[in-house]
Short mmCIF file of C-alpha atoms in Angstrom, two decimals:
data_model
loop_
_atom_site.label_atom_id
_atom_site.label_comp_id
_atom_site.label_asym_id
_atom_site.label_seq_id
_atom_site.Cartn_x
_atom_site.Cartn_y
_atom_site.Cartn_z
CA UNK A 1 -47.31 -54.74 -2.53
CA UNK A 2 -46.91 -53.82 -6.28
CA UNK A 3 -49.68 -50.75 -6.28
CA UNK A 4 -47.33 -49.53 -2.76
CA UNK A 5 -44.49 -49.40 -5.17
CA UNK A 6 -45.93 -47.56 -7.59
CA UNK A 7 -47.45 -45.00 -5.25
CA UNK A 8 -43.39 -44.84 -3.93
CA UNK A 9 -41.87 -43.95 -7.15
CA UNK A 10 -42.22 -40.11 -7.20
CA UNK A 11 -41.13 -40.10 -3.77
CA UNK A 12 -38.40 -42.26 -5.05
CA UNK A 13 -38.06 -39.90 -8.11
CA UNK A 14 -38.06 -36.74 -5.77
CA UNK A 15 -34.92 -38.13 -3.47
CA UNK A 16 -32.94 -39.06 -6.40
CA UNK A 17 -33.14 -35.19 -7.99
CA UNK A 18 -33.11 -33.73 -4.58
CA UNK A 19 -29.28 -35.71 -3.81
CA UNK A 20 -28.44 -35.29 -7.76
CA UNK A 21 -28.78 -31.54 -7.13
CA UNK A 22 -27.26 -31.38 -4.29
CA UNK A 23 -23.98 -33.47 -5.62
CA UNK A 24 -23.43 -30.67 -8.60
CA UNK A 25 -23.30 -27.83 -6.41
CA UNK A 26 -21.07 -29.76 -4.38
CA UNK A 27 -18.70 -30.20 -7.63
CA UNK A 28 -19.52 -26.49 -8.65
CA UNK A 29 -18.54 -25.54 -5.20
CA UNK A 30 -15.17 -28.16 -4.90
CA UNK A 31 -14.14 -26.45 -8.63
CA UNK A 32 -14.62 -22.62 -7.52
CA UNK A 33 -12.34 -23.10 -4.74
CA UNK A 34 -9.75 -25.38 -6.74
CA UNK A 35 -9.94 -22.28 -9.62
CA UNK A 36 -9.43 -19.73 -7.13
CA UNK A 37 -6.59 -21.48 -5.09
CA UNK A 38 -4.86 -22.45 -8.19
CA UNK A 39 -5.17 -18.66 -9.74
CA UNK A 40 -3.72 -17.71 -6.10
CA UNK A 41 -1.35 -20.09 -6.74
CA UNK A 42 0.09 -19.59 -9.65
CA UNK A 43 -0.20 -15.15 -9.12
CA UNK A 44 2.30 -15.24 -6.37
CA UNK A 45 5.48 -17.35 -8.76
CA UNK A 46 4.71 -14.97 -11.74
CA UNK A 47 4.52 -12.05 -9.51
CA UNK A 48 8.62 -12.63 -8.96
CA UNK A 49 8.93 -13.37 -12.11
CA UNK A 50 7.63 -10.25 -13.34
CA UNK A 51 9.27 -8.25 -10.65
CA UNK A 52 12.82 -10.05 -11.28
CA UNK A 53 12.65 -9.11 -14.87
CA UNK A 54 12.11 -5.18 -14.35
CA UNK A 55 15.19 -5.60 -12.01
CA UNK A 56 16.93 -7.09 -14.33
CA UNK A 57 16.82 -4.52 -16.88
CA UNK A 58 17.83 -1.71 -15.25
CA UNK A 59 21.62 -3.73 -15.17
CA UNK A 60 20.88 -5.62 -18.49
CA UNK A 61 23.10 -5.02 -21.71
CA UNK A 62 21.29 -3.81 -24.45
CA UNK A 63 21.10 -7.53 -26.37
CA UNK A 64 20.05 -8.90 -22.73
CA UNK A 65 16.85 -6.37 -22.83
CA UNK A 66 15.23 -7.44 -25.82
CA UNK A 67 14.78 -10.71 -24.34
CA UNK A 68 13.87 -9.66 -20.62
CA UNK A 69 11.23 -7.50 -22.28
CA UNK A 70 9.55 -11.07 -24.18
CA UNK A 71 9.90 -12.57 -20.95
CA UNK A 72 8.10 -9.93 -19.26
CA UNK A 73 5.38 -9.41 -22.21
CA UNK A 74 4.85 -13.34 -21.65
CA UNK A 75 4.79 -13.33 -18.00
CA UNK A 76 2.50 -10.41 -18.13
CA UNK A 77 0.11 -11.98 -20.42
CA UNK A 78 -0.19 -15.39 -18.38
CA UNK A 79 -0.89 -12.80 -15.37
CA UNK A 80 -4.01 -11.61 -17.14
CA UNK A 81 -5.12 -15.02 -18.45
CA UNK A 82 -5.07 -15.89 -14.98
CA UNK A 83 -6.71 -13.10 -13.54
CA UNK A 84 -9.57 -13.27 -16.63
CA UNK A 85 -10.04 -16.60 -14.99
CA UNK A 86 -10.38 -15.86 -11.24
CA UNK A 87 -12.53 -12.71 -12.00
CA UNK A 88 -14.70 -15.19 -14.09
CA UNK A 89 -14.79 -17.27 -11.14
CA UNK A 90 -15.91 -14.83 -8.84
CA UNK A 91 -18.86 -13.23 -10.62
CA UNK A 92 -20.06 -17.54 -10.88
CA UNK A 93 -19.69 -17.78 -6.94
CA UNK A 94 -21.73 -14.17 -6.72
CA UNK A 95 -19.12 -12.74 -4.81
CA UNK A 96 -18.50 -9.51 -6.48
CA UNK A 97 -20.08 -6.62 -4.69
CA UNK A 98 -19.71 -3.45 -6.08
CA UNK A 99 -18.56 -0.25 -4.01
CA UNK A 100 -19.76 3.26 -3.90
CA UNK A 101 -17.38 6.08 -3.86
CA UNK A 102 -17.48 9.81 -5.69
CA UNK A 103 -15.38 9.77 -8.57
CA UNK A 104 -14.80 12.28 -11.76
CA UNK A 105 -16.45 10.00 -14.57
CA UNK A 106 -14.88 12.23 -17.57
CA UNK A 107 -11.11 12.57 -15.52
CA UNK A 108 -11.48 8.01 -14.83
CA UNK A 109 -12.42 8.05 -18.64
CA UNK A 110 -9.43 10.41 -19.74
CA UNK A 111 -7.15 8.51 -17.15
CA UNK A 112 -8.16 4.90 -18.66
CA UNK A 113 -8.03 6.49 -22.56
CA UNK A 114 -3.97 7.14 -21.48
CA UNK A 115 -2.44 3.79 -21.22
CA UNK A 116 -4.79 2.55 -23.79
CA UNK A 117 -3.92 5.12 -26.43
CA UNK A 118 -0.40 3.81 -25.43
CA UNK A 119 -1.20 0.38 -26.51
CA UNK A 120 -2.80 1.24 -29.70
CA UNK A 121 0.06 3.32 -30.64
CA UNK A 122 1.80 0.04 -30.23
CA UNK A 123 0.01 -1.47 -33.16
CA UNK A 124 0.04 1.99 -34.82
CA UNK A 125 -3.64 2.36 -33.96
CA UNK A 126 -5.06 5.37 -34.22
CA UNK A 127 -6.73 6.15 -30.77
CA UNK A 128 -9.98 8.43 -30.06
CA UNK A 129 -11.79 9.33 -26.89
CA UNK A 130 -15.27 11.99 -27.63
CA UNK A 131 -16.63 13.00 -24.11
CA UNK A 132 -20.03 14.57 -24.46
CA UNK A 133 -20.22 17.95 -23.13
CA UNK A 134 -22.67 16.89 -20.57
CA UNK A 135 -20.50 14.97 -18.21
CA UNK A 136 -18.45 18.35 -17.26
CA UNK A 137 -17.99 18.59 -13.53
CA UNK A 138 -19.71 14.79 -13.34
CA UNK A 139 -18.95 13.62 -10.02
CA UNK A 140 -21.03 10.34 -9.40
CA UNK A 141 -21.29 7.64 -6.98
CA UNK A 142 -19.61 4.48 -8.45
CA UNK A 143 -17.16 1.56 -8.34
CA UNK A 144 -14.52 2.46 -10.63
CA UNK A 145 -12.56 -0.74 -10.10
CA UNK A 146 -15.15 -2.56 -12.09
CA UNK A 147 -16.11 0.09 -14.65
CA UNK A 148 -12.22 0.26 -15.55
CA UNK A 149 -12.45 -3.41 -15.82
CA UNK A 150 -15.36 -3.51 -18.05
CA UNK A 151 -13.92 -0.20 -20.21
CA UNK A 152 -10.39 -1.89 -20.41
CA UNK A 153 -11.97 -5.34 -21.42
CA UNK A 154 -13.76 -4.00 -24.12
CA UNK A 155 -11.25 -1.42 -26.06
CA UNK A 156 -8.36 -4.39 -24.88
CA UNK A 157 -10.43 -6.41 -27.32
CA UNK A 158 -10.91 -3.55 -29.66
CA UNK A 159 -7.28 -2.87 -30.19
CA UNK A 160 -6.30 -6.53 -30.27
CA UNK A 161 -8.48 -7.27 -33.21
CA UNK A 162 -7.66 -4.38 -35.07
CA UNK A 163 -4.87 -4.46 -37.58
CA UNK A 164 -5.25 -0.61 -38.97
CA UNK A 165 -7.73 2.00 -38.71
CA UNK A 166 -9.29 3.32 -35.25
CA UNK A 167 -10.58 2.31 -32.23
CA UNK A 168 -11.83 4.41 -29.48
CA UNK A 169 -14.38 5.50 -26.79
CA UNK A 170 -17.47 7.56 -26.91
CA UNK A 171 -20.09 8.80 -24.34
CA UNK A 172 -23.35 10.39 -24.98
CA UNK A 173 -25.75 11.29 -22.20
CA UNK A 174 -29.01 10.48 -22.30
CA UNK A 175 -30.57 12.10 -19.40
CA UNK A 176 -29.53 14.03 -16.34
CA UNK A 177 -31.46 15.59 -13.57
CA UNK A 178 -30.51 17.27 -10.11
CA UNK A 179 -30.05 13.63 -8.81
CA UNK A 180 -29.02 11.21 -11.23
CA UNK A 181 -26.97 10.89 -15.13
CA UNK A 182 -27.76 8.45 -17.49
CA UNK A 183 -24.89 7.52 -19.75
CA UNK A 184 -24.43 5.53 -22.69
CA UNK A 185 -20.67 4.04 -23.43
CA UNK A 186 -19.75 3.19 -27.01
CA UNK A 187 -16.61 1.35 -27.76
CA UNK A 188 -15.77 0.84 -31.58
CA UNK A 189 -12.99 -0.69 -33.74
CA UNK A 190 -12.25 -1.03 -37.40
CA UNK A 191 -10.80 -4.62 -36.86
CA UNK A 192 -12.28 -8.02 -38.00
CA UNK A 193 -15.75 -7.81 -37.04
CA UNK A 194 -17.77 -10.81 -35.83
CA UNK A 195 -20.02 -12.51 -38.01
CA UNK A 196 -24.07 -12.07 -37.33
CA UNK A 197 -24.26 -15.75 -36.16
CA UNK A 198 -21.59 -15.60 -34.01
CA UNK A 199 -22.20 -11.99 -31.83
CA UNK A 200 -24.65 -13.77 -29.19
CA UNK A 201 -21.97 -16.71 -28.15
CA UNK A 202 -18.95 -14.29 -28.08
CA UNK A 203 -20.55 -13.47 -24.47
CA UNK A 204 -20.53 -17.24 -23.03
CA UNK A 205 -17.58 -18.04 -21.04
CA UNK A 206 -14.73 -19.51 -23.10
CA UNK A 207 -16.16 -19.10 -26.41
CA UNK A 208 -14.48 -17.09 -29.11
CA UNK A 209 -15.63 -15.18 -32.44
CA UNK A 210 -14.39 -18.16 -34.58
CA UNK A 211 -12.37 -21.42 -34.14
CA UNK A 212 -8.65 -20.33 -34.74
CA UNK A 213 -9.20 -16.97 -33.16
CA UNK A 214 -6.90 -18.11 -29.89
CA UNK A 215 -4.32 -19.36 -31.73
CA UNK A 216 -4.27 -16.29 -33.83
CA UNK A 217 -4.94 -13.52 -30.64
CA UNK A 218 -4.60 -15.65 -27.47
CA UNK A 219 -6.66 -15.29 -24.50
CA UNK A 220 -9.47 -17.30 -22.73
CA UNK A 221 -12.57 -16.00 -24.13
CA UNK A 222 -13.91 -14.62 -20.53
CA UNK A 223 -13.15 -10.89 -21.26
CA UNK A 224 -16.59 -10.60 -22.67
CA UNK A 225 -18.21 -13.47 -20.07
CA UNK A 226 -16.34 -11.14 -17.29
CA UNK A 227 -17.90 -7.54 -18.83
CA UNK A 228 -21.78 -9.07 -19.16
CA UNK A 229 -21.80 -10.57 -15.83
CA UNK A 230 -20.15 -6.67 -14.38
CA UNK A 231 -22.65 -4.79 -15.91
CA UNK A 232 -25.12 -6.90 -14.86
CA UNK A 233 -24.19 -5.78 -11.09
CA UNK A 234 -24.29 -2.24 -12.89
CA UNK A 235 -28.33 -3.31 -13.57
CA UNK A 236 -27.17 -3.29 -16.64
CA UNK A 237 -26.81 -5.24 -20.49
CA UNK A 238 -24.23 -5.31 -23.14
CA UNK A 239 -25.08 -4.96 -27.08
CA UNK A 240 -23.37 -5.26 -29.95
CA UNK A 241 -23.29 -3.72 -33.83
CA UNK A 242 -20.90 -5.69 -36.00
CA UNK A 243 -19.73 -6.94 -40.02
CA UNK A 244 -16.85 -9.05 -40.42
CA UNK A 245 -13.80 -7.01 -41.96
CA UNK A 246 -15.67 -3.52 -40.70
CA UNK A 247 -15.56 -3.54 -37.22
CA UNK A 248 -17.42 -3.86 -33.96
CA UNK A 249 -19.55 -1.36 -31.83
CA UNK A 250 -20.18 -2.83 -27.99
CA UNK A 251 -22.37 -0.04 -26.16
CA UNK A 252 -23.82 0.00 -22.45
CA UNK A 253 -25.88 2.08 -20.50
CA UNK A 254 -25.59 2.87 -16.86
CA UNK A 255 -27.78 4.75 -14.67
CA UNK A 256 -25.56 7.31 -12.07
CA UNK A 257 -26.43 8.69 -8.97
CA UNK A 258 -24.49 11.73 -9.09
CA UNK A 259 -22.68 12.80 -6.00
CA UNK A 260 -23.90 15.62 -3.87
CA UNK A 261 -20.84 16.40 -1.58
CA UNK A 262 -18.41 18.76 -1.47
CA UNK A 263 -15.71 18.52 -4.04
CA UNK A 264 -12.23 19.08 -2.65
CA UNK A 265 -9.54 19.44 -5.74
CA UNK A 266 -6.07 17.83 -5.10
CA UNK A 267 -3.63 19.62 -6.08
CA UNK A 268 -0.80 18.68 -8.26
CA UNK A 269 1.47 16.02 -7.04
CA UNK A 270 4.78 17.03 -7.74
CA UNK A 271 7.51 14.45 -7.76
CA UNK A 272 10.98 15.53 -5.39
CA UNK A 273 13.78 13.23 -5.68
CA UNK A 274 15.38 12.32 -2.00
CA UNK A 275 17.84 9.64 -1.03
CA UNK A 276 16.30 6.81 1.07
CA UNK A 277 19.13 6.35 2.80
CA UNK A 278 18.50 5.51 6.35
CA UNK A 279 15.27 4.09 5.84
CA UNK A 280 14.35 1.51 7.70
CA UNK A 281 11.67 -0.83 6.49
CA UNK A 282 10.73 -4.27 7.85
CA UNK A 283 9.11 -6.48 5.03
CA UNK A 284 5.99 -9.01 6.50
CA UNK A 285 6.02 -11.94 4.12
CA UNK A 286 5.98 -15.74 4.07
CA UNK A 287 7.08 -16.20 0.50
CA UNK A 288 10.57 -16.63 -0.09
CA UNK A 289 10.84 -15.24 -3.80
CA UNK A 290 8.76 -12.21 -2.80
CA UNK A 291 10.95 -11.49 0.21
CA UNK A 292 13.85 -11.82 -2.22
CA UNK A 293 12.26 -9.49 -4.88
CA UNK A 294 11.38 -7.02 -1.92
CA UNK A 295 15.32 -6.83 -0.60
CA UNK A 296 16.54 -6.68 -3.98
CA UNK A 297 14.42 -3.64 -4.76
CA UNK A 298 14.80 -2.00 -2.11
CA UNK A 299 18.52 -2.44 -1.40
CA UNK A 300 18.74 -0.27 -5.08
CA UNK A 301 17.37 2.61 -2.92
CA UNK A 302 20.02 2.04 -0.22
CA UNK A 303 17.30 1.46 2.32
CA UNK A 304 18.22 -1.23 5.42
CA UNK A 305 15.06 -3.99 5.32
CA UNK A 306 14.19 -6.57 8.67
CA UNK A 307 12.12 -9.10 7.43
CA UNK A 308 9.49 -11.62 9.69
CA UNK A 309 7.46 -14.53 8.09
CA UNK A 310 4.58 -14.18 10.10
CA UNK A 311 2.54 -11.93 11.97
CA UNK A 312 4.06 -12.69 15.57
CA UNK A 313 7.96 -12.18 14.52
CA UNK A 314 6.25 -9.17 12.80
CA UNK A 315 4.62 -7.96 16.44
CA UNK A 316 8.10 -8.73 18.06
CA UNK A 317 9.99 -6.89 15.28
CA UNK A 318 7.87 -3.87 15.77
CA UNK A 319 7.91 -3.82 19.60
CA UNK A 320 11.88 -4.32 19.68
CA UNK A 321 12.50 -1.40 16.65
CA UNK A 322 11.84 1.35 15.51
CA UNK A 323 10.69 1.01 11.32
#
């Protein structure tokens, strides 16, 4: 009876791994979908709040507008905590997929370079963007979505850890053919540099460059967990140059197939102000603070709204008016 024991113990051992395995994806799974609810959650609140405080100001005296601006700037900033932390929780679950559609590489680049020359002015930055020659008429097949993300990450991170000097975006192309462009991204500060010992954890998730630096700068410390596990979906890797007090230098490469089709410029979209009066819109939405925020706005613009809460009053609505 002993020896039969004996012989049962990795059979024993086997089961016990198998159902230990098998319990931690189970909690890995259980906190994905708590993480993602929650971020769902807690988007659709700040959403109104957000959306209340741009109202708001357009009626606000001017004492009144300082402080619906630092209610906005704080609302806006728990927005993008939250969103760091869904995104984060995405790319664990594997359920990014990235799409494929033509763009204008150097027009996205000059289009993303805009609002973030507008933030470094904020923090009298000064801002560069160098294009290399090469990407002229560079139509390739891409997800922009997630190369803005990993583009605004980065110089978001450049500008927020530089207190004077530059920060900016380069490209320089490697290689290009009839079929495909090979580009490599720089993005550089002169901020406050990560030490040597310190420039391989900055990429885990929720790990900053040093102890104090979210009390100092805020933030989760998933931007750069976010851009490695992005590029990796771009088959590719993220590297880093840096010296504390001199700056930082993240660079990636990323292989382009460029786009063969035909090219169809839009032209200039030029705004024409018209009254909205008249306009009838009906508003399809379960949440009462959005619906509230959606009447609101649109009242300004003297248009009449109908509202249903779900899709069948929304079918009714539709069938018995005309929108």
């Amino acid at each position: 009876g002993y020896r039969r024991d004996l012989h049962s113990l990795p059979t024993r051992r086997s089961s016990y791994l198998q159902l230990n395995i098998a319990e931690a994806k189970a909690l890995a799974e259980s906190r994905s979908v708590f993480l993602s609810t929650m971020s769902h959650e807690l988007r659709t609140p700040l959403n109104g709040v957000i959306g209340m405080a741009n109202l708001l100001r357009d009626s606000a005296r001017d004492e009144q507008k300082e402080n619906l601006n630092i209610l906005e700037f704080s609302a806006t900033n728990l927005l993008s905590v939250i969103n760091d932390i869904l995104d984060y929780n995405k790319s664990e679950l594997d359920k990014i997929e990235l799409e494929a559609v033509p763009i204008d590489l150097a027009a996205l680049l000059q289009k993303i370079s805009l609002g973030l020359e507008m933030k470094a002015a904020e923090k009298a930055l000064t801002w560069k963007l160098k294009l290399d020659k090469n990407m002229t008429d560079c139509f390739v097949v891409t997800d922009p979505t997630r190369l803005t993300q990993i583009i605004y990450n980065l110089a978001g991170n450049a500008i927020k850890f530089t207190h004077a000097g530059v920060a900016g975006i380069k490209t320089t192309v490697l290689n290009r053919d009839d079929e495909h462009i090979r580009i490599q991204f720089f993005i550089s500060d002169t901020g406050i540099g990560i030490p040597a010992e310190r420039q391989e954890a900055v990429f885990d998730p929720f790990t900053q460059a040093s102890s104090d630096t979210t009390r100092h700068y805020g933030g989760t410390g998933l931007g750069l967990a976010i851009v490695k596990r992005l590029l990796k979906l771009f088959n590719s890797t993220i590297q880093l140059k840096s010296e504390p007090g001199r700056g930082s230098e993240f660079s990636f490469i990323i292989d382009f197939t460029l786009y063969k089709g035909e090219v169809n410029n839009i032209p200039e979209f030029k705004v024409k102000k018209t009254s909205m009066r008249g306009l009838k819109l009906l508003i399809v939405e379960d949440n009462r603070i959005n619906i509230l925020l959606l009447e609101k706005l649109l009242h300004n613009w003297e248009i009449q709204t109908v509202v249903a809460v779900n899709g069948q009053e929304a079918v009714n609505q539709a069938l018995n008016n005309s929108f």
